[in-house]
mmCIF file of C-alpha atoms and ligand atoms in Angstrom:
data_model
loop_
_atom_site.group_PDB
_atom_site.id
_atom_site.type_symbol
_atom_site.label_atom_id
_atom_site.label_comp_id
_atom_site.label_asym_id
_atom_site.label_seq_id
_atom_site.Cartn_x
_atom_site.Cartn_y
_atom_site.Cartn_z
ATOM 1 C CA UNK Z 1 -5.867 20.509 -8.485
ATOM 2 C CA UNK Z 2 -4.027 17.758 -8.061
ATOM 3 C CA UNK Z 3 -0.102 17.379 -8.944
ATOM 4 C CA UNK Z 4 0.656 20.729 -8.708
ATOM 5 C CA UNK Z 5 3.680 20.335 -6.713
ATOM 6 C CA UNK Z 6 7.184 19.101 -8.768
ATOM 7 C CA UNK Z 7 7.378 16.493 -5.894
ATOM 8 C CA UNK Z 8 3.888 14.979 -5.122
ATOM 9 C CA UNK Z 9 3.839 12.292 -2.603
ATOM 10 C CA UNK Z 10 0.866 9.578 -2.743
ATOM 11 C CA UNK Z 11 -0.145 7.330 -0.026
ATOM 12 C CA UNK Z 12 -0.761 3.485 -1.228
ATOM 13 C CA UNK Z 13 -2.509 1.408 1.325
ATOM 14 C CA UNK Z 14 -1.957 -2.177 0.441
ATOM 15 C CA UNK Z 15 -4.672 -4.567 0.926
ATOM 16 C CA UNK Z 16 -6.082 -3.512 4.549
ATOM 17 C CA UNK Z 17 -9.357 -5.609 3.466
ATOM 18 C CA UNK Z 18 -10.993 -7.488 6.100
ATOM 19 C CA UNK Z 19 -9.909 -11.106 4.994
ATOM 20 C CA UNK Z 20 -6.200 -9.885 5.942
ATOM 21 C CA UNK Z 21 -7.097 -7.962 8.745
ATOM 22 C CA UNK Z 22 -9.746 -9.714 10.738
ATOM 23 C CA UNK Z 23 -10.959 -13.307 8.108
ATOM 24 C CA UNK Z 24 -9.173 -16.139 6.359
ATOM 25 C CA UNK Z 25 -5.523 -15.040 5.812
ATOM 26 C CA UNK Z 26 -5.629 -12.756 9.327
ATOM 27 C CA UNK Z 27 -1.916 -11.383 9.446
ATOM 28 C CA UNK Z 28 -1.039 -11.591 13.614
ATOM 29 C CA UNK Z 29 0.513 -8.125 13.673
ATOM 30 C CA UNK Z 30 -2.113 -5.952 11.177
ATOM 31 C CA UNK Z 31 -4.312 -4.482 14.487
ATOM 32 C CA UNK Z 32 -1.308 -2.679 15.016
ATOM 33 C CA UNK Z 33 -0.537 -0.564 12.052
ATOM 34 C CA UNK Z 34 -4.571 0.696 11.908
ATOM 35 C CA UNK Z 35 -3.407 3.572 13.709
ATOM 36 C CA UNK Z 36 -0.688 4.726 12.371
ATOM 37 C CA UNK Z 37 -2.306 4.097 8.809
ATOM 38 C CA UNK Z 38 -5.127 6.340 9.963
ATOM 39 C CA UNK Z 39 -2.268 8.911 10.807
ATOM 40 C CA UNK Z 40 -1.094 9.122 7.316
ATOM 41 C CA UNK Z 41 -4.318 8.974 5.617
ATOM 42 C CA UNK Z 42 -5.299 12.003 8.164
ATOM 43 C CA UNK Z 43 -1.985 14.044 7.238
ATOM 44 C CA UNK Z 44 -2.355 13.625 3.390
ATOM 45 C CA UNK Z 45 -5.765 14.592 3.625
ATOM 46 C CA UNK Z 46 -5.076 17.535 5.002
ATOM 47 C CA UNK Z 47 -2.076 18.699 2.942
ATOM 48 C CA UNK Z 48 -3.733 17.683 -0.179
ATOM 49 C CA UNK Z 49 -2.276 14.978 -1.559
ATOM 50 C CA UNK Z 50 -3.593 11.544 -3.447
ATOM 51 C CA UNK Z 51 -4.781 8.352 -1.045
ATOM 52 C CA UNK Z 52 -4.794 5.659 -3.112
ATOM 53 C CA UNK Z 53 -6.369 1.972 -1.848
ATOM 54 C CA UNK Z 54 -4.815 -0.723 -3.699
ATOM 55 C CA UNK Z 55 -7.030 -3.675 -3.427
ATOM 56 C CA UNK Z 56 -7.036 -7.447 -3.702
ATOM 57 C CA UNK Z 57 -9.956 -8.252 -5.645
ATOM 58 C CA UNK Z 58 -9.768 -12.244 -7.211
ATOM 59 C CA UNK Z 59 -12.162 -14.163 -9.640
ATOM 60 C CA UNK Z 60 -13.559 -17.334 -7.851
ATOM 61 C CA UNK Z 61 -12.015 -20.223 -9.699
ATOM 62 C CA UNK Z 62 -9.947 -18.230 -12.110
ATOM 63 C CA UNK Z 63 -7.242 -16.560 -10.147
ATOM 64 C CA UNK Z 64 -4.064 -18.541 -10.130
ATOM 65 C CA UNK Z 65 -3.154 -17.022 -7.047
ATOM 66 C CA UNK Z 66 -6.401 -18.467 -4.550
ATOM 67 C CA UNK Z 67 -4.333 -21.866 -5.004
ATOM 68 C CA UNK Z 68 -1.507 -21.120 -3.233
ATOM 69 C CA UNK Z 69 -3.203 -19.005 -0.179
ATOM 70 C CA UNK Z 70 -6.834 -20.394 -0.528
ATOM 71 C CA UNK Z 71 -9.516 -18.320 -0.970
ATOM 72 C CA UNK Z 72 -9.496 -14.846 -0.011
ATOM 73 C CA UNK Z 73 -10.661 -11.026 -1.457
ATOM 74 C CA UNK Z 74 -13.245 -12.627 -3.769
ATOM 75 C CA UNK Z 75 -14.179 -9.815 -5.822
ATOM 76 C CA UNK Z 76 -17.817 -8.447 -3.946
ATOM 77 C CA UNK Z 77 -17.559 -10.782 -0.697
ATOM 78 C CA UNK Z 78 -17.070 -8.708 2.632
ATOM 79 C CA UNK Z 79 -13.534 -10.029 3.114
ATOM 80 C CA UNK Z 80 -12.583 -8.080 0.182
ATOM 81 C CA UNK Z 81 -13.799 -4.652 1.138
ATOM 82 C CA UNK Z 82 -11.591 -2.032 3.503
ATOM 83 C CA UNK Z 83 -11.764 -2.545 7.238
ATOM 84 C CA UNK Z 84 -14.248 -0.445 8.548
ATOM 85 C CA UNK Z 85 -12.045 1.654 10.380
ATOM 86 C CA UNK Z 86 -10.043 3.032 7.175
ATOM 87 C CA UNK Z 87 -13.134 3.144 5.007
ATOM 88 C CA UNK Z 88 -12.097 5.279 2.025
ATOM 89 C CA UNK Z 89 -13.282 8.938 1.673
ATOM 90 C CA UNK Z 90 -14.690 11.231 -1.022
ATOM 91 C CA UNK Z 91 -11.479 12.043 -3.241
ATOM 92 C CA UNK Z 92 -9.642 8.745 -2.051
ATOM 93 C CA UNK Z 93 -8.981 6.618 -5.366
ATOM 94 C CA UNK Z 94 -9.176 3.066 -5.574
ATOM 95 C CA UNK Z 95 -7.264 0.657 -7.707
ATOM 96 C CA UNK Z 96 -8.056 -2.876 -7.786
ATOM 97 C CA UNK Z 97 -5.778 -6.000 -8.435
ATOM 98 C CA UNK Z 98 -5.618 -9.669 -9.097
ATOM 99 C CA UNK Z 99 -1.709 -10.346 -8.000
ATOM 100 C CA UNK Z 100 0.690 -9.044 -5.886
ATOM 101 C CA UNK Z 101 1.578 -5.895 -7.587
ATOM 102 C CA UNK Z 102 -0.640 -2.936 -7.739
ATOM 103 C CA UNK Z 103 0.695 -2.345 -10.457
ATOM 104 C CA UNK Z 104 0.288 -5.960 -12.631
ATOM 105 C CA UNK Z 105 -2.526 -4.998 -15.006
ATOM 106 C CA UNK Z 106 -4.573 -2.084 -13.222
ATOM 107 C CA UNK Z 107 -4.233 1.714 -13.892
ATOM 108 C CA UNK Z 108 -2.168 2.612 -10.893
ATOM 109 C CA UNK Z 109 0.408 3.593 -13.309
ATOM 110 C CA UNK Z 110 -1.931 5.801 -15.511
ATOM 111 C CA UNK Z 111 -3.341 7.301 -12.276
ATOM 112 C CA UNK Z 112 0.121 8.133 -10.471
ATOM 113 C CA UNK Z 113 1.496 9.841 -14.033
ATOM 114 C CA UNK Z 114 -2.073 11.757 -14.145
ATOM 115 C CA UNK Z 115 -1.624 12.662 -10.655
ATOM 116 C CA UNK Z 116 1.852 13.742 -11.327
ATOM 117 C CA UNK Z 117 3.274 11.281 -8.248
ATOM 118 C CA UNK Z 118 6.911 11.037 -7.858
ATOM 119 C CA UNK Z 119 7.074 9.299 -4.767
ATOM 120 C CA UNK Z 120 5.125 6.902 -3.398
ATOM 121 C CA UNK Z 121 4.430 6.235 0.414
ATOM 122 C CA UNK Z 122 3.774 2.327 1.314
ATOM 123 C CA UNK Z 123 1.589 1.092 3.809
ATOM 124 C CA UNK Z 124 -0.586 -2.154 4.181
ATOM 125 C CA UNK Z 125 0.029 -5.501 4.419
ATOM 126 C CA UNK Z 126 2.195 -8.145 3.586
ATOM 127 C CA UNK Z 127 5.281 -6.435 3.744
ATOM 128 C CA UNK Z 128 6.970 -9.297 2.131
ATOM 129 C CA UNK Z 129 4.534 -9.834 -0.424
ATOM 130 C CA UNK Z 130 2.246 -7.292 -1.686
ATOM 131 C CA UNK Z 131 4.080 -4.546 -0.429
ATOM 132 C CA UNK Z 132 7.458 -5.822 -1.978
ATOM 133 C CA UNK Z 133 6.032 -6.582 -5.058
ATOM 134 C CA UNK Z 134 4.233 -3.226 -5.433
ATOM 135 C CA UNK Z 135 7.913 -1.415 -4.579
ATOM 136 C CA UNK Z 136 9.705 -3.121 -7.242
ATOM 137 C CA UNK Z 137 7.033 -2.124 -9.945
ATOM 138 C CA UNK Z 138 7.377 0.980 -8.586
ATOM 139 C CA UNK Z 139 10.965 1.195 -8.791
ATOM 140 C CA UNK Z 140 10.929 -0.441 -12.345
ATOM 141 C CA UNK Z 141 9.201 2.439 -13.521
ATOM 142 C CA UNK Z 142 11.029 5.196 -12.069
ATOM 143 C CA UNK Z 143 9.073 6.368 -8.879
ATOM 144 C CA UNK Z 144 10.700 7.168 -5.762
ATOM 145 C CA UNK Z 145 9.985 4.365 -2.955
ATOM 146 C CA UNK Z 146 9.440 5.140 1.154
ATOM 147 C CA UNK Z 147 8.262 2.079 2.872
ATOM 148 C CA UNK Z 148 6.528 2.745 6.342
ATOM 149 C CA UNK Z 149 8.216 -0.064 8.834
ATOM 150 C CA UNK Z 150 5.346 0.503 11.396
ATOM 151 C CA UNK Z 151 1.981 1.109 8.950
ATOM 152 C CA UNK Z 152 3.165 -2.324 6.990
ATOM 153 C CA UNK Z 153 2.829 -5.798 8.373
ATOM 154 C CA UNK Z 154 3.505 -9.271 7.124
ATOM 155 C CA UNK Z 155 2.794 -12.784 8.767
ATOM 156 C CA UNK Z 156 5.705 -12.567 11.117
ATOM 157 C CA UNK Z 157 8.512 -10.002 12.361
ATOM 158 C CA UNK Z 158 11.519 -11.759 10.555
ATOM 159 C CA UNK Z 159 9.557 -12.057 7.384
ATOM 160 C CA UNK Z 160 8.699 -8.221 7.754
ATOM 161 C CA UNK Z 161 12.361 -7.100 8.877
ATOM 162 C CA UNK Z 162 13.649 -8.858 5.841
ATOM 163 C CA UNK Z 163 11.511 -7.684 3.366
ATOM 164 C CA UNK Z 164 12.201 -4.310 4.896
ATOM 165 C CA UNK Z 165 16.044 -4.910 4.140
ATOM 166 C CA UNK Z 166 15.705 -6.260 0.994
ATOM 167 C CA UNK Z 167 13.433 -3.155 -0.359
ATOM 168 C CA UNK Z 168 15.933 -0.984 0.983
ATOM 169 C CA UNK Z 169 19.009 -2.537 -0.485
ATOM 170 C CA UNK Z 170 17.488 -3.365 -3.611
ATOM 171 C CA UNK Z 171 15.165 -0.902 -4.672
ATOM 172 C CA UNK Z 172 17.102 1.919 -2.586
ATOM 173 C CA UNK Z 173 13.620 2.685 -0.644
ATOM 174 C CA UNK Z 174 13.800 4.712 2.369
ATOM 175 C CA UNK Z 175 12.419 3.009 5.568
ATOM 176 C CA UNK Z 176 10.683 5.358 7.711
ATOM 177 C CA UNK Z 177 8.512 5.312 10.694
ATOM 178 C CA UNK Z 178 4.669 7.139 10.666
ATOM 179 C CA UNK Z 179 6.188 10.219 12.748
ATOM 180 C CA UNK Z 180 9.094 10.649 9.997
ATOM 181 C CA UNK Z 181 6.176 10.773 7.138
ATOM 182 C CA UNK Z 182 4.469 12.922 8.394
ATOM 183 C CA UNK Z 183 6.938 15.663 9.098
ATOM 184 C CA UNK Z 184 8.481 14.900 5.927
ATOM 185 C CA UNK Z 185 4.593 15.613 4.401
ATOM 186 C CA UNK Z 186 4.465 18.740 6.286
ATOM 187 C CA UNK Z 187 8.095 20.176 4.990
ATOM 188 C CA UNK Z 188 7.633 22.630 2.165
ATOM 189 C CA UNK Z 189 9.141 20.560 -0.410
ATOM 190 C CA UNK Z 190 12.243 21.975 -2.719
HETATM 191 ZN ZN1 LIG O 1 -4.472 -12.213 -3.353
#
């Protein structure tokens, strides 16, 4: 059962879809955090606890958005599904969204407070986007925030360290590499 724990721990994985990955709006550095992405997903599988996929998914020609960064994640294309090598798994949940937050009009809320989440873990891409806007909903509404500086990404390295700061100073989220997650997953937790 899930949320059995006082302290449950989720994993988000912003937006590793194909179009950001490997298509249109290819971030440089993304190839790099796969691994260490697949290192989390591995390590909450295994102790239990909630993967959630929160995904880009915009309506052609409605989406505000798709005129500022062109089109990209239309809702059913390829670019908008997973890259293969993260493919979600049976018991993996999946949350999609049509702005930068994951949590601007989806469930992700609902399904974190069902799940009994009190801290969320962030990976994905664009750390300065997506990622930062998806910490200070989550912040907003109470939830403890740990970024992971080498499973997130964003179109350059000062864009990324910045963001980085700014979610730490502002939203008082821990910064932590993949190693420190995952002994922190593997503590027994208070
Ligand atoms: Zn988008």
């Amino acid at each position: 059962m899930w949320g059995e724990d006082p302290l449950t721990f989720a994993l988000l994985i912003i937006d590793m879809l194909n179009d950001f990955i490997k298509g249109s709006l290819k971030i440089p550095r993304a190839e790099e955090i796969i691994n260490n992405i697949k290192r989390l997903i591995n390590k909450f599988h295994a102790y239990k606890m909630p993967v959630i996929y929160v995904n880009d998914s915009h309506i052609k020609g409605v989406d505000r958005e798709l005129s500022l960064w062109g089109q990209h994640a239309i809702e059913g294309s390829w670019g908008s599904q997973v890259i293969d090598e993260l493919k979600p798994m049976e018991g993996d949940f999946i949350v999609k969204k049509r702005r930068y937050s994951g949590f601007f009009s989806t469930d992700l809320d609902l399904l974190l407070n069902e799940l009994n989440v009190k801290s969320l873990v962030l990976t994905g891409v664009a750390t300065d986007i997506c990622v930062q806007h998806t910490a200070a909903d989550a912040f907003y509404r109470g939830y403890e925030v740990i970024v992971v500086s080498d499973a997130t990404a964003a179109l350059n390295d000062e864009r990324h360290e910045r963001a980085l700061s700014y979610m730490r100073e502002v939203y008082g989220a821990k910064i932590l590499k993949t190693a420190e997650v995952e002994e922190m997953i593997s503590k027994p937790q208070p």
